[in-house]
Short mmCIF file of C-alpha atoms and ligand atoms in Angstrom, two decimals:
data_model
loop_
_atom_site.label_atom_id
_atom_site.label_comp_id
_atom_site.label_asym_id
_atom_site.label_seq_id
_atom_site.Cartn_x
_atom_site.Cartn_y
_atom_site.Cartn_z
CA UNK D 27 -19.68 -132.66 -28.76
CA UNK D 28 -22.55 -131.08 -30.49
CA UNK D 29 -22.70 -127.25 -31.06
CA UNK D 30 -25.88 -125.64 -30.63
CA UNK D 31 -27.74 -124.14 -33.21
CA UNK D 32 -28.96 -120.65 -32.69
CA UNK D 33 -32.02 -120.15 -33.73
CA UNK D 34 -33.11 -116.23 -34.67
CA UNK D 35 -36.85 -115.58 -34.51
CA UNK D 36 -37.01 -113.84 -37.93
CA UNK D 37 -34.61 -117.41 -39.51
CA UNK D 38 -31.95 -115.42 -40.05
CA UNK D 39 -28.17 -116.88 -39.41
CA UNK D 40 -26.38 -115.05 -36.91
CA UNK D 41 -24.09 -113.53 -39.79
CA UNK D 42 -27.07 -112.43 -41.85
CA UNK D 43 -28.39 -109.34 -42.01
CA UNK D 44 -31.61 -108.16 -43.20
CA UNK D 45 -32.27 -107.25 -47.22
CA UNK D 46 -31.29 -103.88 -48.43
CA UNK D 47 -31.89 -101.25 -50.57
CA UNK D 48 -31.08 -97.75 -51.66
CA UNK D 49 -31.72 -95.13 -54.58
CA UNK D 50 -30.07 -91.34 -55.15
CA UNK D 51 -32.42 -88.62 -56.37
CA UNK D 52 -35.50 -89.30 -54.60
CA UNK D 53 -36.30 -85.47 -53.57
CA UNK D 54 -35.70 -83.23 -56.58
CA UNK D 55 -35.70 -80.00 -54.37
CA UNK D 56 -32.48 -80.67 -52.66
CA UNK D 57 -29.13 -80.81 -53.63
CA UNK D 58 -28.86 -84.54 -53.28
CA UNK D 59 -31.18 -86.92 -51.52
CA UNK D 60 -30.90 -90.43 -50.95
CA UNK D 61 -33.49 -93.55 -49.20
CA UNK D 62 -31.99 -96.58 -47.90
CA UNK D 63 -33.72 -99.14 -46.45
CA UNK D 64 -32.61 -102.75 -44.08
CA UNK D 65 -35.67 -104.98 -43.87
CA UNK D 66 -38.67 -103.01 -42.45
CA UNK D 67 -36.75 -99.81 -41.60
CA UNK D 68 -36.45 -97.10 -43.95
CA UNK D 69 -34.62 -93.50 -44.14
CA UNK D 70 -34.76 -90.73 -46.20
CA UNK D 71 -32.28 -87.87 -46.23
CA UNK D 72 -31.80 -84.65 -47.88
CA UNK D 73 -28.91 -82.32 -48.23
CA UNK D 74 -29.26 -78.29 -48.99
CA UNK D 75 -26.20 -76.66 -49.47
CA UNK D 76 -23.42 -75.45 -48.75
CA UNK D 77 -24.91 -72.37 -48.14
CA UNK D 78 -23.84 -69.25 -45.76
CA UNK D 79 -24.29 -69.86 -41.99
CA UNK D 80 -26.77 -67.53 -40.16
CA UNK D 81 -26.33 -66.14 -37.54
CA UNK D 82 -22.89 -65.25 -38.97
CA UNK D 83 -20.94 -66.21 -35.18
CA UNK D 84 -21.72 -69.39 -36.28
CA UNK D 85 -19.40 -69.16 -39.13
CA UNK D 86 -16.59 -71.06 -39.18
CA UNK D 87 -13.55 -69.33 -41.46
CA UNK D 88 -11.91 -72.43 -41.38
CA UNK D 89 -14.51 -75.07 -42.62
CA UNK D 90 -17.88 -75.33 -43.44
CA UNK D 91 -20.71 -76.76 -40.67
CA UNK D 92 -22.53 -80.42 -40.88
CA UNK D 93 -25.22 -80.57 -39.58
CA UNK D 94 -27.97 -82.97 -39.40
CA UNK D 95 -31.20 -83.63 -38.34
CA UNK D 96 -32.76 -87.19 -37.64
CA UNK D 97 -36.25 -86.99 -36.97
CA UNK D 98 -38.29 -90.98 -36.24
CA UNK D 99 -42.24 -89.61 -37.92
CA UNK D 100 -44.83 -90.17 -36.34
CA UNK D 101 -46.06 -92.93 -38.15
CA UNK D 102 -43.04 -94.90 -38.18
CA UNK D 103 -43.87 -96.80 -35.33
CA UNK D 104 -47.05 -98.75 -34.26
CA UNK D 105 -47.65 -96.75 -31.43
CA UNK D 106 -47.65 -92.95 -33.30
CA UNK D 107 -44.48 -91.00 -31.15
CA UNK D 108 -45.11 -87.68 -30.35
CA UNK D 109 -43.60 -85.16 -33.14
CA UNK D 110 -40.77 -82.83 -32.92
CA UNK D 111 -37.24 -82.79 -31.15
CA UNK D 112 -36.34 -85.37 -28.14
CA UNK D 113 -33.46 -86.10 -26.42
CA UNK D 114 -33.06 -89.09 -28.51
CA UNK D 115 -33.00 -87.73 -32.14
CA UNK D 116 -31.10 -84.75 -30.64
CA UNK D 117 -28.31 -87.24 -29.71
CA UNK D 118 -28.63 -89.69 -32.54
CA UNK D 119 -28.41 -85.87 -34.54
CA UNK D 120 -24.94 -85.62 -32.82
CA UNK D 121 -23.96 -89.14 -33.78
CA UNK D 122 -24.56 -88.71 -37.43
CA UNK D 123 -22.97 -85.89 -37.52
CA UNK D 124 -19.52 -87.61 -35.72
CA UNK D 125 -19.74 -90.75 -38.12
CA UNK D 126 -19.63 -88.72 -41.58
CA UNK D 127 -17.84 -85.89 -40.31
CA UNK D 128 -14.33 -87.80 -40.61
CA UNK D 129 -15.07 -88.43 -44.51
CA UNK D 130 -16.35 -84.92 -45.13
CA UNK D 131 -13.77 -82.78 -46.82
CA UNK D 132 -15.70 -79.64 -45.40
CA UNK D 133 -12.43 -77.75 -45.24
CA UNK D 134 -13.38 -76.47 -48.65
CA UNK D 135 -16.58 -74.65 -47.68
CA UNK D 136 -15.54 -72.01 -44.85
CA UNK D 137 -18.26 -69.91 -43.27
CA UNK D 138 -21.12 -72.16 -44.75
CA UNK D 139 -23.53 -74.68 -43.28
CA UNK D 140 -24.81 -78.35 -45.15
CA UNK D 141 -28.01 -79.34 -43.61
CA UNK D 142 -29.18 -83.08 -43.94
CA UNK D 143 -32.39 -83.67 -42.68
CA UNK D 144 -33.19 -87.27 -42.00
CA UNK D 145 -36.39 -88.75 -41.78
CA UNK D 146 -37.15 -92.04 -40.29
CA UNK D 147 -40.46 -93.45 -42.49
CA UNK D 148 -40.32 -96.11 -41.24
CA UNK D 149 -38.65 -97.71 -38.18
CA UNK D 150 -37.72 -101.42 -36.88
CA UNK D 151 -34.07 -101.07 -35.22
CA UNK D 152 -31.10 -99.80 -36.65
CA UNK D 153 -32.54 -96.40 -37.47
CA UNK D 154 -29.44 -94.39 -37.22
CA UNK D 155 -27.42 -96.80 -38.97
CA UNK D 156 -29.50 -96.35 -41.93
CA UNK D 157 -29.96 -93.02 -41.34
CA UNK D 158 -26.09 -92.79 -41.89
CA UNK D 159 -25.88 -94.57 -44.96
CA UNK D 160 -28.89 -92.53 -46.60
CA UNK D 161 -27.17 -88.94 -45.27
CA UNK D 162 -23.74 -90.33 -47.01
CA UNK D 163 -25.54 -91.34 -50.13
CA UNK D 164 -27.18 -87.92 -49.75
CA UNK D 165 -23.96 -86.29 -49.22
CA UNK D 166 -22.33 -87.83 -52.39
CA UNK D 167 -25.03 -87.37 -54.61
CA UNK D 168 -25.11 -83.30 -53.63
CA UNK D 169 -21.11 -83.24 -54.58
CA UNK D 170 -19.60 -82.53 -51.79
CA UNK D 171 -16.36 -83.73 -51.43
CA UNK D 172 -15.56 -86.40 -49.42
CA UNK D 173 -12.30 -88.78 -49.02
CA UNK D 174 -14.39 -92.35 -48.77
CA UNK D 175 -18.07 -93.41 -48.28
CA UNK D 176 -19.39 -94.34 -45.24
CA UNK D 177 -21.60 -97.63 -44.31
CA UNK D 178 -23.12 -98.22 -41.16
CA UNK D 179 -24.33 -101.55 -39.21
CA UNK D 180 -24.59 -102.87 -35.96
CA UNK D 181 -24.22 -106.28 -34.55
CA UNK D 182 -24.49 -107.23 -30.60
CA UNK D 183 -25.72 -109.89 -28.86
CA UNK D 184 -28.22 -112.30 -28.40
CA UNK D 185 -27.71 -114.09 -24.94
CA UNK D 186 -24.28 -115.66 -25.80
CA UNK D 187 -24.56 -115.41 -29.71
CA UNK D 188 -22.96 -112.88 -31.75
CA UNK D 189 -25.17 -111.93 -34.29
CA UNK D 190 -25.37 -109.28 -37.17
CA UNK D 191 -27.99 -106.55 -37.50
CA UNK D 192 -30.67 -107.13 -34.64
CA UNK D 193 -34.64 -106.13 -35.66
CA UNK D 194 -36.16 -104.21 -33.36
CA UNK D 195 -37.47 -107.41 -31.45
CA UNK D 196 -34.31 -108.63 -31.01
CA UNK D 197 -32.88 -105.05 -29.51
CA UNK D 198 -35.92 -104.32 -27.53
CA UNK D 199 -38.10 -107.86 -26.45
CA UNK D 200 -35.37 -110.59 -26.57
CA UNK D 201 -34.92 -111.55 -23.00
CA UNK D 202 -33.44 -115.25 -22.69
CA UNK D 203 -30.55 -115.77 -21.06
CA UNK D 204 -28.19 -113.28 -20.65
CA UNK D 205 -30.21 -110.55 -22.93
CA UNK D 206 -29.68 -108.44 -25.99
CA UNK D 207 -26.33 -106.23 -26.97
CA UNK D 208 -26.52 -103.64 -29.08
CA UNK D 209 -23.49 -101.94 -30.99
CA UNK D 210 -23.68 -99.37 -34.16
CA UNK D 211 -21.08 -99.02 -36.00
CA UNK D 212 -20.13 -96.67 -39.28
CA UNK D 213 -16.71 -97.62 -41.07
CA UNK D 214 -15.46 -96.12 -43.87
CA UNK D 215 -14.64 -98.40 -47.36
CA UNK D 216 -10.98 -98.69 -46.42
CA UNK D 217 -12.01 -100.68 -43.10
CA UNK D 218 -11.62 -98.00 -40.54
CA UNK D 219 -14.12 -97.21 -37.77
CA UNK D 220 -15.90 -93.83 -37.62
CA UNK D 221 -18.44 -94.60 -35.12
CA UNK D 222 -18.90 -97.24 -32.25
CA UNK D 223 -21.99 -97.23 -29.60
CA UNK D 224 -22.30 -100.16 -26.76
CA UNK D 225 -26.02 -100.52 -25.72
CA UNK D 226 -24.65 -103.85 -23.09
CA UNK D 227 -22.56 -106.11 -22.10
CA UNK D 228 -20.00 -107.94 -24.27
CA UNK D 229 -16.62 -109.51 -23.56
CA UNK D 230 -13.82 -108.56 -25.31
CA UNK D 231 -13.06 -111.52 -27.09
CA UNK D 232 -17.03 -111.22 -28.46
CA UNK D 233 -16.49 -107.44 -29.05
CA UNK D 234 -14.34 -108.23 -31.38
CA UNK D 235 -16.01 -110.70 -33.34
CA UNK D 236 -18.87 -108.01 -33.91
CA UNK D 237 -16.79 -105.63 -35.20
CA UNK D 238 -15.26 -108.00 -37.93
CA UNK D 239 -18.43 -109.28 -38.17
CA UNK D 240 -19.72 -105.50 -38.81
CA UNK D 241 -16.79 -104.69 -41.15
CA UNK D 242 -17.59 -107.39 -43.33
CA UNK D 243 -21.36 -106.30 -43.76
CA UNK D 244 -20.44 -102.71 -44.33
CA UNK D 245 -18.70 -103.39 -47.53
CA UNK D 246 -21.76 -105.18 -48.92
CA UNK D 247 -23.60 -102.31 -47.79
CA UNK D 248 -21.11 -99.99 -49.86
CA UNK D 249 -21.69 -101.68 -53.30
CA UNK D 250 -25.28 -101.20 -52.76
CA UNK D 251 -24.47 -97.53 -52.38
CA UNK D 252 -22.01 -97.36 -54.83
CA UNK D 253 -24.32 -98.59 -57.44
CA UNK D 254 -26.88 -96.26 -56.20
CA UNK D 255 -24.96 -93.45 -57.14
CA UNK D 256 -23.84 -94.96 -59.98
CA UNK D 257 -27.59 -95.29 -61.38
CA UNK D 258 -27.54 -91.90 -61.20
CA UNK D 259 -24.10 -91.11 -62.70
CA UNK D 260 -23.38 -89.50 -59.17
CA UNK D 261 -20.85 -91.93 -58.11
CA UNK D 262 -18.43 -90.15 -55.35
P1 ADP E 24 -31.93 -97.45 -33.48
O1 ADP E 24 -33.20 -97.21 -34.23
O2 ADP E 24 -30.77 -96.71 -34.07
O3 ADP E 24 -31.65 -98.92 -33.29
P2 ADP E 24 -32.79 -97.29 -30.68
O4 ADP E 24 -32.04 -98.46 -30.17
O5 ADP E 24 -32.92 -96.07 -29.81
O6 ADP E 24 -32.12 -96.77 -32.05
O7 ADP E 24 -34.25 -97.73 -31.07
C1 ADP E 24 -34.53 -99.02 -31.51
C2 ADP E 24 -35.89 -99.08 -32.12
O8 ADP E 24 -36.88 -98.84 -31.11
C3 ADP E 24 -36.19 -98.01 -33.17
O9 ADP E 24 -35.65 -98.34 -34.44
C4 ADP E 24 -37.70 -98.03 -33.17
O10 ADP E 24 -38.18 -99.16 -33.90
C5 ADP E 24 -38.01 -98.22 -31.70
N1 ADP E 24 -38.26 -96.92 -31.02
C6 ADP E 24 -37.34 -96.01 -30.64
N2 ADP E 24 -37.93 -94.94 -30.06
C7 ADP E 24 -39.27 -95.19 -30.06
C8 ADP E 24 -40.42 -94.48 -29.60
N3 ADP E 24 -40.34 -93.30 -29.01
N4 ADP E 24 -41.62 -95.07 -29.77
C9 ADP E 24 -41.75 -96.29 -30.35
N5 ADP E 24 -40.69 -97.00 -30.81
C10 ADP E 24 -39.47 -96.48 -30.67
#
């Protein structure tokens, strides 16, 4: 019997996902900043604080507030997108917010606010997933506390192959067979999940194999963070 050999469109195996990069200390004005970078997508985040929440019912005396922002630029597509809030980067907001939260020892700041803003330069696929692992960096490199690091990565679907870290062609214009799957996910570097999203259909048995698939990937992705902040004699 022969197997078939998927074939991606960019050559990559369906294991492989695309290059990466990331550096601490890229904005000197905040507290700690961070740019990280899978193939042609690129995010930038900046953290300021803790500092006291206004309007002061928003204080919490119990811990302090995360809160991001994502925002895609306008540039960072082909076609220029429209600037300011959307329902999307709203939500994607909310979903940063969720993955990190878990690591975030935030317990220690009552009655404040952290505010990472996230900026999307550049953007082909996986945008919140590296907006994630820039906010962590970010996060790190400002000194807040937090119990483990955080790396995020999707892998999904293409028509019956699993495959790791789909390009924006392959979420958005693959149509053969039975489509594209897409599924973020954010795990912390002792293996546990944080964050899942299912943008599909996918079996069980499948669903599985992109989650170990996934977990594997995410602690490559959390040397290259962990030398980042390293570089910079930040390390968590
Ligand atoms: P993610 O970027 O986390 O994968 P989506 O699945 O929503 O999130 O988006 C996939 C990709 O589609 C984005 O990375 C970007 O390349 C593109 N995209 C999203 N929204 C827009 C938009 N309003 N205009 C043009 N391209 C977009």
């Amino acid at each position: 019997m022969t197997t078939k050999i998927f074939k991606r469109k960019s050559g990559r195996k369906p294991e492989e996902m695309r290059p990466i990069s990331a550096k601490v200390g890229i904005i000197p004005n905040a507290d700690g900043s961070a740019m990280y970078q899978s193939g042609e997508t690129i995010a930038i985040a900046a953290v300021y604080g803790p500092k006291k929440m206004h309007p002061q019912h928003m204080q919490d005396p119990g811990k302090g507030v995360l809160r991001c922002t994502y925002s895609m630029l306008s540039f960072s597509v082909t076609d220029r997108i429209r600037p300011g809030p959307n329902r999307r980067s709203t939500e994607i907001s909310k979903i940063i917010e969720w993955a990190i939260e878990p690591v975030l020892m935030i317990d220690k700041f009552p009655n404040t606010v952290i505010d990472v803003h996230i900026n999307i330069i550049q953007a082909d696929a996986g945008t919140r997933c590296a907006a994630i692992n820039a906010a962590a960096m970010a996060l790190a490199s400002a000194g807040i506390p937090m119990k483990n690091m955080v790396s995020s990565i999707a892998a999904g679907k293409l028509d019956k192959t699993v495959v790791l870290d789909l390009d924006k062609y392959e979420d958005s214009e693959f149509e053969e067979g039975e489509g594209s799957t897409d599924i973020p996910m954010t795990f912390t570097d002792d293996g546990k999940l944080t964050h899942i999203q299912i943008d599909g259909n996918i079996t069980k048995e499948q669903l599985k194999e992109a989650i170990e698939m996934a977990k594997k990937a995410s602690k490559k992705i959390y040397e290259v963070q962990k030398k980042a902040l390293k570089d910079t004699g930040e390390e968590k």
